[in-house]
């Protein structure tokens, strides 16, 4: 591709003049073009090693650039990583402002769009029933003590054995053999379906979908009720039904435009060693006997791209964080309409620390809001409630509110021995304490007591207009 081509591409992708709203991104390849046109896609030299080297490079560029690795470890199939490692990027994929991301996601979750089935799909251009995953896919090993190569960006699609409604979730998948994957299933929907199948001695069919557009990836992380197909959120975000195709070895329907699908089934009454694996809390998930997927087929595009998510990287954190924020905001607003915004802070691994901004109207309300937040998701561990004048996307602002508006004997709520995250190493297998901090001003405070200092006119200063003509080295002369 020449420079001229790049320029034309960049122009074509910018929002059109005349007030036309930017459109959501609906395919992975459009998204890669979008990133490339904004100098956010780094293409590495061929032959980067799959063990650690690839993840090391992707991690160095985490949050700055997505990465493309041609011929990784001599493998024919390229690897891509870091596709959604910035909040603003997610806003662009949705075609909205950064401040509208949660509202847009929640609107899509409330107005899902059913998928449409197609019979011919790019993801089935190549069908392999003789499977050797370690040879056919470029599987990276990420963190130092990971037990080996993992699939980390595979959307796991399964269906309720009774109702037939599909579910989408994301699980770490260890390469355990040529056609065998070890899986960590946490106690949510896929686990429930598996449990139903296992009780009747049956395997649970699953399809692992690798390489989808950013909005489908985001949809997979929605905190939706059971029997709510997360793929219908992807359709709503795209503004058109998601095309799906039937798997070659099961009844499952998978995104037709995906890059790769690993078809298989979770075996009943079988557990094998899985882990350790570097997880989002920045620690290793321990080795234990876990669920096993037997692979039945592999389908992919002729020129497929393999997407990998660095365990514990920004992409991993944000993918889980943003759908949770949207869900928690909607959940809290049902009982507390004066909740303005929520944020799962990065220091709390986008799961454990929730900042809540409210328009306070009642003393004591912050504590009710904390209890509502703890009930919203078991991962929420510490909640800090602040007033409207505190920017919850800036951790220093939240800390300032705690420093100047919070008193531990009056504003602290502790709930001992409750359900938390099993991946938080300070819990006893997921049992731990919740803590809430009310860092809001008292409603009856004298006006000047909590008046935030401000210099009049600061925000209106035009630095170009007030700069002097004397170079900085001659500052003494400027004063003559
Ligand atoms: Mn679900």
Short mmCIF file of C-alpha atoms and ligand atoms in Angstrom, two decimals:
data_model
loop_
_atom_site.label_atom_id
_atom_site.label_comp_id
_atom_site.label_asym_id
_atom_site.label_seq_id
_atom_site.Cartn_x
_atom_site.Cartn_y
_atom_site.Cartn_z
CA UNK A 1 0.00 0.00 0.00
CA UNK A 2 1.34 3.43 -0.93
CA UNK A 3 1.22 6.59 1.16
CA UNK A 4 -1.46 8.01 -1.13
CA UNK A 5 -3.68 5.00 -0.42
CA UNK A 6 -3.21 5.58 3.30
CA UNK A 7 -4.22 9.22 2.98
CA UNK A 8 -7.34 8.37 1.00
CA UNK A 9 -8.27 5.72 3.48
CA UNK A 10 -7.81 8.13 6.40
CA UNK A 11 -10.00 10.75 4.76
CA UNK A 12 -12.72 8.26 3.94
CA UNK A 13 -12.86 7.08 7.55
CA UNK A 14 -13.17 10.50 9.16
CA UNK A 15 -16.72 11.57 10.05
CA UNK A 16 -18.34 13.16 7.01
CA UNK A 17 -18.85 16.92 6.93
CA UNK A 18 -22.38 18.27 7.16
CA UNK A 19 -23.22 16.85 10.59
CA UNK A 20 -23.59 13.21 9.55
CA UNK A 21 -23.19 11.09 12.66
CA UNK A 22 -20.29 8.62 12.65
CA UNK A 23 -21.47 5.07 12.05
CA UNK A 24 -20.67 2.15 14.35
CA UNK A 25 -17.92 -0.22 13.24
CA UNK A 26 -19.38 -3.60 12.31
CA UNK A 27 -16.41 -5.70 11.18
CA UNK A 28 -12.98 -6.47 12.60
CA UNK A 29 -11.29 -5.54 9.33
CA UNK A 30 -12.98 -2.11 9.25
CA UNK A 31 -11.79 -1.61 12.81
CA UNK A 32 -8.18 -2.43 11.91
CA UNK A 33 -8.44 0.09 9.01
CA UNK A 34 -9.84 2.66 11.45
CA UNK A 35 -6.91 2.15 13.83
CA UNK A 36 -4.35 2.17 11.02
CA UNK A 37 -5.69 5.47 9.64
CA UNK A 38 -5.11 7.05 13.06
CA UNK A 39 -1.58 5.66 13.53
CA UNK A 40 -2.75 3.28 16.25
CA UNK A 41 -1.77 0.01 14.58
CA UNK A 42 1.82 -1.24 14.80
CA UNK A 43 2.86 -3.94 12.33
CA UNK A 44 5.80 -5.97 13.64
CA UNK A 45 8.49 -7.73 11.66
CA UNK A 46 7.74 -11.35 10.72
CA UNK A 47 8.77 -14.21 12.98
CA UNK A 48 8.25 -12.78 16.48
CA UNK A 49 8.27 -15.71 18.97
CA UNK A 50 4.88 -16.92 20.27
CA UNK A 51 6.30 -17.63 23.71
CA UNK A 52 6.48 -14.38 25.76
CA UNK A 53 8.04 -12.19 23.01
CA UNK A 54 4.74 -11.48 21.27
CA UNK A 55 2.97 -10.68 24.55
CA UNK A 56 5.92 -8.55 25.71
CA UNK A 57 5.67 -6.34 22.60
CA UNK A 58 1.88 -6.10 22.80
CA UNK A 59 2.13 -5.15 26.46
CA UNK A 60 4.71 -2.41 25.82
CA UNK A 61 2.24 -0.85 23.36
CA UNK A 62 -0.80 -1.51 25.58
CA UNK A 63 -3.21 1.42 25.42
CA UNK A 64 -1.21 3.18 22.69
CA UNK A 65 -1.33 0.91 19.68
CA UNK A 66 -2.93 -2.30 18.57
CA UNK A 67 -0.43 -4.81 17.20
CA UNK A 68 -0.19 -7.07 14.16
CA UNK A 69 2.30 -9.94 14.13
CA UNK A 70 2.88 -11.46 10.66
CA UNK A 71 4.17 -15.06 10.67
CA UNK A 72 4.52 -15.31 14.45
CA UNK A 73 6.90 -18.11 15.37
CA UNK A 74 7.01 -18.94 11.64
CA UNK A 75 3.26 -19.65 11.67
CA UNK A 76 1.26 -18.76 8.57
CA UNK A 77 -1.63 -17.15 10.46
CA UNK A 78 -1.02 -13.60 11.81
CA UNK A 79 -1.79 -12.64 15.42
CA UNK A 80 -3.46 -9.35 16.41
CA UNK A 81 -3.75 -7.84 19.90
CA UNK A 82 -4.75 -4.72 21.84
CA UNK A 83 -7.83 -3.93 19.74
CA UNK A 84 -9.86 -2.10 22.39
CA UNK A 85 -7.35 -0.99 25.01
CA UNK A 86 -8.62 2.58 25.36
CA UNK A 87 -12.02 3.93 26.40
CA UNK A 88 -12.01 6.55 23.62
CA UNK A 89 -11.45 3.80 21.04
CA UNK A 90 -14.57 2.03 22.27
CA UNK A 91 -16.49 5.29 21.87
CA UNK A 92 -15.25 5.56 18.27
CA UNK A 93 -16.24 1.96 17.52
CA UNK A 94 -19.74 2.83 18.77
CA UNK A 95 -19.80 6.12 16.85
CA UNK A 96 -20.48 8.17 20.01
CA UNK A 97 -18.65 10.53 22.38
CA UNK A 98 -16.65 9.01 25.24
CA UNK A 99 -19.21 10.34 27.76
CA UNK A 100 -22.00 8.46 25.92
CA UNK A 101 -20.41 4.98 25.98
CA UNK A 102 -22.33 3.64 28.98
CA UNK A 103 -25.66 5.06 27.85
CA UNK A 104 -25.18 3.63 24.34
CA UNK A 105 -24.28 0.20 25.69
CA UNK A 106 -27.21 0.16 28.08
CA UNK A 107 -29.59 1.32 25.35
CA UNK A 108 -28.43 -1.61 23.19
CA UNK A 109 -28.83 -4.04 26.10
CA UNK A 110 -32.39 -2.74 26.66
CA UNK A 111 -33.27 -2.86 22.95
CA UNK A 112 -31.54 -6.00 21.67
CA UNK A 113 -31.72 -6.89 17.98
CA UNK A 114 -32.22 -10.57 16.98
CA UNK A 115 -29.54 -12.03 14.72
CA UNK A 116 -30.20 -13.23 11.17
CA UNK A 117 -29.04 -16.59 9.91
CA UNK A 118 -27.01 -16.98 6.73
CA UNK A 119 -26.04 -20.23 4.99
CA UNK A 120 -22.63 -19.31 3.61
CA UNK A 121 -20.12 -17.61 5.88
CA UNK A 122 -16.53 -16.36 5.59
CA UNK A 123 -15.70 -18.10 8.88
CA UNK A 124 -16.41 -21.47 7.22
CA UNK A 125 -14.22 -20.96 4.13
CA UNK A 126 -11.87 -23.58 5.59
CA UNK A 127 -13.29 -26.55 7.57
CA UNK A 128 -10.93 -28.93 9.40
CA UNK A 129 -12.36 -31.95 11.18
CA UNK A 130 -8.91 -33.36 11.83
CA UNK A 131 -7.81 -30.97 14.53
CA UNK A 132 -4.40 -30.20 15.96
CA UNK A 133 -4.84 -26.78 17.53
CA UNK A 134 -1.18 -26.28 18.44
CA UNK A 135 -0.25 -26.68 14.77
CA UNK A 136 -3.25 -25.03 13.10
CA UNK A 137 -3.43 -21.89 15.29
CA UNK A 138 -0.64 -19.51 16.41
CA UNK A 139 -1.26 -19.83 20.17
CA UNK A 140 0.83 -17.43 22.29
CA UNK A 141 2.10 -18.00 25.83
CA UNK A 142 1.61 -14.75 27.73
CA UNK A 143 2.80 -14.39 31.34
CA UNK A 144 5.90 -15.83 33.03
CA UNK A 145 4.26 -18.70 34.94
CA UNK A 146 1.38 -19.46 32.55
CA UNK A 147 1.16 -23.22 32.13
CA UNK A 148 1.55 -22.88 28.35
CA UNK A 149 -0.26 -21.49 25.30
CA UNK A 150 -3.79 -20.18 25.80
CA UNK A 151 -6.72 -18.98 23.74
CA UNK A 152 -7.68 -15.76 25.55
CA UNK A 153 -10.01 -13.93 23.14
CA UNK A 154 -12.43 -16.75 22.39
CA UNK A 155 -16.13 -15.94 22.79
CA UNK A 156 -17.63 -19.13 24.16
CA UNK A 157 -21.10 -19.73 22.74
CA UNK A 158 -23.34 -22.33 24.32
CA UNK A 159 -27.09 -22.89 24.61
CA UNK A 160 -29.48 -23.64 27.40
CA UNK A 161 -30.26 -27.39 27.01
CA UNK A 162 -33.91 -26.74 27.96
CA UNK A 163 -34.84 -23.40 26.40
CA UNK A 164 -32.32 -23.43 23.52
CA UNK A 165 -31.39 -19.78 24.12
CA UNK A 166 -27.73 -19.08 23.43
CA UNK A 167 -25.20 -17.50 25.78
CA UNK A 168 -21.87 -15.78 25.15
CA UNK A 169 -19.02 -15.62 27.66
CA UNK A 170 -15.24 -15.31 27.68
CA UNK A 171 -13.05 -17.97 29.31
CA UNK A 172 -9.34 -18.63 29.42
CA UNK A 173 -8.63 -21.81 27.44
CA UNK A 174 -5.46 -23.78 27.96
CA UNK A 175 -4.05 -25.91 25.17
CA UNK A 176 -4.10 -29.33 26.86
CA UNK A 177 -3.72 -31.60 23.82
CA UNK A 178 -4.12 -31.59 20.02
CA UNK A 179 -7.92 -31.46 20.36
CA UNK A 180 -8.30 -30.64 24.03
CA UNK A 181 -8.72 -27.36 25.90
CA UNK A 182 -8.80 -26.79 29.67
CA UNK A 183 -11.38 -24.16 30.66
CA UNK A 184 -12.09 -22.04 33.72
CA UNK A 185 -15.89 -21.77 34.03
CA UNK A 186 -16.91 -19.35 36.80
CA UNK A 187 -20.37 -19.89 38.36
CA UNK A 188 -22.43 -18.02 35.76
CA UNK A 189 -24.48 -18.95 32.70
CA UNK A 190 -22.21 -21.32 30.75
CA UNK A 191 -21.53 -23.13 34.01
CA UNK A 192 -25.28 -23.45 34.68
CA UNK A 193 -25.94 -24.91 31.20
CA UNK A 194 -23.02 -27.31 31.64
CA UNK A 195 -24.36 -28.37 35.03
CA UNK A 196 -27.78 -29.14 33.46
CA UNK A 197 -26.14 -31.21 30.69
CA UNK A 198 -23.76 -33.03 33.03
CA UNK A 199 -26.57 -34.12 35.36
CA UNK A 200 -28.08 -36.05 32.44
CA UNK A 201 -24.66 -37.42 31.50
CA UNK A 202 -24.45 -35.27 28.35
CA UNK A 203 -21.62 -33.03 27.07
CA UNK A 204 -22.39 -29.34 26.49
CA UNK A 205 -21.76 -28.19 22.92
CA UNK A 206 -19.68 -25.01 22.74
CA UNK A 207 -18.21 -22.90 19.96
CA UNK A 208 -15.16 -20.72 20.62
CA UNK A 209 -15.25 -17.67 18.35
CA UNK A 210 -11.96 -15.85 17.79
CA UNK A 211 -11.56 -12.56 15.88
CA UNK A 212 -14.72 -10.45 16.00
CA UNK A 213 -15.39 -6.72 15.73
CA UNK A 214 -14.92 -4.65 18.92
CA UNK A 215 -18.64 -4.19 19.59
CA UNK A 216 -19.37 -7.93 19.45
CA UNK A 217 -16.41 -8.45 21.76
CA UNK A 218 -17.82 -5.87 24.17
CA UNK A 219 -21.33 -7.37 24.02
CA UNK A 220 -19.98 -10.74 25.15
CA UNK A 221 -19.13 -9.14 28.50
CA UNK A 222 -22.60 -7.75 29.27
CA UNK A 223 -23.92 -8.65 32.72
CA UNK A 224 -27.22 -9.89 31.31
CA UNK A 225 -29.79 -12.22 32.90
CA UNK A 226 -29.71 -15.92 32.07
CA UNK A 227 -31.44 -16.75 28.76
CA UNK A 228 -30.49 -13.39 27.31
CA UNK A 229 -28.42 -13.87 24.16
CA UNK A 230 -25.56 -11.37 24.30
CA UNK A 231 -25.18 -11.51 20.49
CA UNK A 232 -28.44 -9.55 20.25
CA UNK A 233 -26.68 -6.63 21.99
CA UNK A 234 -24.02 -6.72 19.27
CA UNK A 235 -26.75 -6.36 16.63
CA UNK A 236 -28.24 -3.39 18.45
CA UNK A 237 -24.83 -1.71 18.75
CA UNK A 238 -24.20 -2.30 15.04
CA UNK A 239 -27.63 -0.99 14.15
CA UNK A 240 -28.32 -4.11 12.07
CA UNK A 241 -28.84 -7.81 12.83
CA UNK A 242 -25.65 -9.79 13.34
CA UNK A 243 -25.23 -12.42 10.61
CA UNK A 244 -24.75 -15.88 12.14
CA UNK A 245 -24.16 -19.33 10.66
CA UNK A 246 -24.82 -22.82 12.01
CA UNK A 247 -21.76 -24.71 13.24
CA UNK A 248 -20.60 -27.73 11.22
CA UNK A 249 -20.76 -30.14 14.20
CA UNK A 250 -23.55 -28.67 16.38
CA UNK A 251 -26.73 -26.60 16.41
CA UNK A 252 -24.93 -23.52 17.73
CA UNK A 253 -25.05 -20.30 15.71
CA UNK A 254 -21.84 -18.26 15.50
CA UNK A 255 -20.97 -14.82 14.02
CA UNK A 256 -20.57 -15.46 10.27
CA UNK A 257 -17.92 -12.76 9.83
CA UNK A 258 -15.63 -14.01 12.60
CA UNK A 259 -12.08 -15.07 11.75
CA UNK A 260 -11.96 -18.49 13.45
CA UNK A 261 -14.36 -20.89 15.23
CA UNK A 262 -13.24 -23.82 17.38
CA UNK A 263 -16.20 -26.21 17.72
CA UNK A 264 -16.32 -28.66 20.58
CA UNK A 265 -18.08 -29.90 23.71
CA UNK A 266 -17.44 -29.65 27.42
CA UNK A 267 -17.11 -33.27 28.57
CA UNK A 268 -19.32 -34.53 31.42
CA UNK A 269 -17.63 -35.92 34.55
CA UNK A 270 -14.17 -35.00 33.26
CA UNK A 271 -11.78 -32.62 35.05
CA UNK A 272 -8.14 -32.09 34.22
CA UNK A 273 -5.34 -29.83 35.45
CA UNK A 274 -5.52 -26.24 34.19
CA UNK A 275 -3.38 -23.19 35.06
CA UNK A 276 -1.63 -21.28 36.42
CA UNK A 277 -2.62 -18.34 34.23
CA UNK A 278 -1.98 -14.58 34.59
CA UNK A 279 -5.37 -12.98 35.27
CA UNK A 280 -6.95 -9.51 35.42
CA UNK A 281 -6.12 -8.90 39.14
CA UNK A 282 -2.43 -9.04 38.05
CA UNK A 283 -1.94 -12.38 39.82
CA UNK A 284 -1.95 -15.97 38.64
CA UNK A 285 -5.15 -17.96 38.70
CA UNK A 286 -4.02 -21.17 40.41
CA UNK A 287 -3.65 -24.61 38.89
CA UNK A 288 -6.59 -26.92 39.64
CA UNK A 289 -8.70 -29.68 38.09
CA UNK A 290 -11.10 -27.93 35.75
CA UNK A 291 -13.51 -28.46 32.86
CA UNK A 292 -12.30 -29.97 29.58
CA UNK A 293 -13.41 -29.14 26.04
CA UNK A 294 -12.96 -31.80 23.36
CA UNK A 295 -12.60 -30.08 19.99
CA UNK A 296 -14.70 -31.51 17.13
CA UNK A 297 -13.87 -29.12 14.29
CA UNK A 298 -11.98 -25.97 13.38
CA UNK A 299 -13.33 -23.50 10.82
CA UNK A 300 -11.76 -20.25 9.65
CA UNK A 301 -11.35 -17.67 6.91
CA UNK A 302 -8.76 -18.34 4.20
CA UNK A 303 -6.75 -15.34 5.43
CA UNK A 304 -7.76 -15.61 9.10
CA UNK A 305 -6.33 -13.38 11.85
CA UNK A 306 -5.87 -14.81 15.35
CA UNK A 307 -6.81 -12.37 18.11
CA UNK A 308 -5.10 -12.72 21.47
CA UNK A 309 -5.84 -10.72 24.63
CA UNK A 310 -2.88 -10.24 26.96
CA UNK A 311 -3.87 -11.66 30.37
CA UNK A 312 -4.15 -8.69 32.75
CA UNK A 313 -3.55 -6.08 30.00
CA UNK A 314 -5.72 -3.02 29.35
CA UNK A 315 -7.81 -4.80 26.74
CA UNK A 316 -8.61 -7.51 29.28
CA UNK A 317 -9.50 -4.92 31.94
CA UNK A 318 -11.58 -2.59 29.74
CA UNK A 319 -13.53 -5.38 28.04
CA UNK A 320 -14.79 -6.48 31.43
CA UNK A 321 -15.06 -2.99 32.89
CA UNK A 322 -17.22 -1.05 30.48
CA UNK A 323 -20.19 -3.47 30.19
CA UNK A 324 -20.12 -3.82 33.99
CA UNK A 325 -20.18 -0.06 34.44
CA UNK A 326 -23.17 0.18 32.10
CA UNK A 327 -25.01 -2.58 33.96
CA UNK A 328 -24.19 -1.20 37.41
CA UNK A 329 -25.28 2.31 36.39
CA UNK A 330 -28.64 1.06 35.12
CA UNK A 331 -29.06 -1.17 38.17
CA UNK A 332 -28.36 1.69 40.62
CA UNK A 333 -30.54 4.19 38.75
CA UNK A 334 -33.59 1.97 39.15
CA UNK A 335 -33.51 2.69 42.91
CA UNK A 336 -31.46 5.91 42.97
CA UNK A 337 -32.31 8.21 40.05
CA UNK A 338 -29.84 10.81 41.34
CA UNK A 339 -26.85 8.56 40.53
CA UNK A 340 -25.05 10.54 37.80
CA UNK A 341 -22.25 8.22 36.73
CA UNK A 342 -20.18 5.22 37.82
CA UNK A 343 -16.61 4.17 37.10
CA UNK A 344 -14.74 0.93 37.74
CA UNK A 345 -11.27 2.32 38.36
CA UNK A 346 -8.21 0.86 36.67
CA UNK A 347 -6.36 0.62 40.00
CA UNK A 348 -9.18 -1.68 41.12
CA UNK A 349 -8.56 -3.80 37.99
CA UNK A 350 -11.80 -2.44 36.42
CA UNK A 351 -13.76 -4.83 38.67
CA UNK A 352 -13.21 -4.26 42.41
CA UNK A 353 -13.29 -0.47 42.93
CA UNK A 354 -16.48 1.36 42.01
CA UNK A 355 -16.67 5.15 42.10
CA UNK A 356 -20.20 6.54 42.17
CA UNK A 357 -21.05 10.19 41.44
CA UNK A 358 -24.35 11.42 42.85
CA UNK A 359 -26.43 14.57 43.10
CA UNK A 360 -26.89 14.24 46.85
CA UNK A 361 -30.35 15.07 48.19
CA UNK A 362 -30.61 13.01 51.39
CA UNK A 363 -28.18 12.23 54.24
CA UNK A 364 -27.42 8.52 54.54
CA UNK A 365 -28.32 7.84 50.94
CA UNK A 366 -24.70 7.11 49.98
CA UNK A 367 -24.77 4.04 52.23
CA UNK A 368 -27.92 2.73 50.57
CA UNK A 369 -26.22 3.24 47.22
CA UNK A 370 -23.19 1.24 48.42
CA UNK A 371 -25.44 -1.67 49.41
CA UNK A 372 -27.14 -1.49 46.01
CA UNK A 373 -23.74 -1.60 44.29
CA UNK A 374 -22.54 -4.62 46.31
CA UNK A 375 -25.73 -6.41 45.30
CA UNK A 376 -25.18 -5.48 41.65
CA UNK A 377 -22.15 -7.73 41.13
CA UNK A 378 -20.17 -9.86 43.55
CA UNK A 379 -16.87 -8.55 42.18
CA UNK A 380 -17.59 -5.05 43.57
CA UNK A 381 -15.48 -4.84 46.72
CA UNK A 382 -14.91 -1.16 47.57
CA UNK A 383 -17.39 1.61 46.74
CA UNK A 384 -16.63 5.32 47.05
CA UNK A 385 -19.53 7.75 46.68
CA UNK A 386 -18.74 11.36 45.72
CA UNK A 387 -20.57 14.55 44.80
CA UNK A 388 -21.15 15.95 41.33
CA UNK A 389 -18.10 18.27 41.50
CA UNK A 390 -15.70 15.29 41.61
CA UNK A 391 -14.41 13.77 38.36
CA UNK A 392 -14.71 10.01 38.93
CA UNK A 393 -12.50 9.25 35.91
CA UNK A 394 -9.59 10.94 37.72
CA UNK A 395 -8.35 8.83 40.68
CA UNK A 396 -6.59 11.85 42.26
CA UNK A 397 -9.94 13.69 42.43
CA UNK A 398 -11.61 10.73 44.15
CA UNK A 399 -8.74 10.44 46.62
CA UNK A 400 -9.08 14.19 47.29
CA UNK A 401 -12.78 13.72 48.10
CA UNK A 402 -11.90 10.90 50.53
CA UNK A 403 -9.15 13.04 52.07
CA UNK A 404 -11.40 16.06 52.69
CA UNK A 405 -15.02 14.84 52.94
CA UNK A 406 -14.80 11.41 54.59
CA UNK A 407 -14.56 10.48 58.29
CA UNK A 408 -14.04 6.79 59.02
CA UNK A 409 -16.13 6.65 62.22
CA UNK A 410 -19.15 8.16 60.46
CA UNK A 411 -18.88 7.48 56.73
CA UNK A 412 -17.51 3.93 56.56
CA UNK A 413 -19.55 0.82 55.86
CA UNK A 414 -18.02 -2.64 56.27
CA UNK A 415 -19.82 -5.88 55.42
CA UNK A 416 -17.84 -8.89 56.63
CA UNK A 417 -17.78 -12.40 55.17
CA UNK A 418 -19.59 -11.74 51.90
CA UNK A 419 -19.19 -13.20 48.41
CA UNK A 420 -16.38 -11.63 46.43
CA UNK A 421 -14.09 -12.47 43.53
CA UNK A 422 -12.35 -15.85 43.71
CA UNK A 423 -9.47 -14.30 41.79
CA UNK A 424 -8.83 -11.76 44.59
CA UNK A 425 -5.99 -13.48 46.50
CA UNK A 426 -6.86 -11.69 49.75
CA UNK A 427 -10.23 -13.50 49.96
CA UNK A 428 -10.75 -16.98 51.37
CA UNK A 429 -11.75 -18.69 48.12
CA UNK A 430 -13.97 -15.73 47.21
CA UNK A 431 -15.25 -14.93 50.71
CA UNK A 432 -14.24 -11.50 51.93
CA UNK A 433 -15.34 -8.08 53.17
CA UNK A 434 -17.05 -5.21 51.37
CA UNK A 435 -16.18 -1.61 52.19
CA UNK A 436 -18.07 1.54 51.30
CA UNK A 437 -16.86 5.12 51.83
CA UNK A 438 -19.21 8.10 51.80
CA UNK A 439 -17.05 10.97 50.55
CA UNK A 440 -19.91 13.40 49.96
CA UNK A 441 -20.32 16.80 51.59
CA UNK A 442 -22.96 17.17 54.33
CA UNK A 443 -26.08 18.84 52.93
CA UNK A 444 -26.30 21.36 55.78
CA UNK A 445 -22.67 22.52 55.60
CA UNK A 446 -21.97 26.25 55.61
CA UNK A 447 -21.44 27.33 52.04
CA UNK A 448 -17.78 28.46 52.37
CA UNK A 449 -16.65 25.41 54.34
CA UNK A 450 -16.68 23.06 51.33
CA UNK A 451 -16.28 25.72 48.62
CA UNK A 452 -13.67 24.44 46.19
CA UNK A 453 -10.97 27.00 45.45
CA UNK A 454 -10.81 28.32 41.93
CA UNK A 455 -8.95 31.12 40.12
CA UNK A 456 -11.43 33.19 38.12
CA UNK A 457 -10.70 33.08 34.38
CA UNK A 458 -8.35 30.03 34.46
CA UNK A 459 -10.42 28.08 31.97
CA UNK A 460 -10.61 31.05 29.56
CA UNK A 461 -6.84 31.70 29.35
CA UNK A 462 -5.53 31.52 25.76
CA UNK A 463 -1.85 30.70 26.27
CA UNK A 464 -0.92 31.70 22.71
CA UNK A 465 -2.35 35.19 23.27
CA UNK A 466 -0.61 35.82 26.59
CA UNK A 467 2.87 34.51 25.66
CA UNK A 468 5.59 37.20 25.50
CA UNK A 469 8.07 37.69 22.63
CA UNK A 470 11.19 37.21 24.78
CA UNK A 471 12.75 33.71 24.72
CA UNK A 472 12.66 31.96 28.14
CA UNK A 473 16.49 32.02 28.50
CA UNK A 474 16.31 35.84 28.54
CA UNK A 475 13.61 36.05 31.18
CA UNK A 476 15.59 38.53 33.25
CA UNK A 477 15.53 41.03 30.36
CA UNK A 478 11.74 40.73 30.06
CA UNK A 479 11.47 42.27 33.51
CA UNK A 480 13.60 45.38 32.69
MN1 LIG B 1 -25.17 -14.61 29.79
#
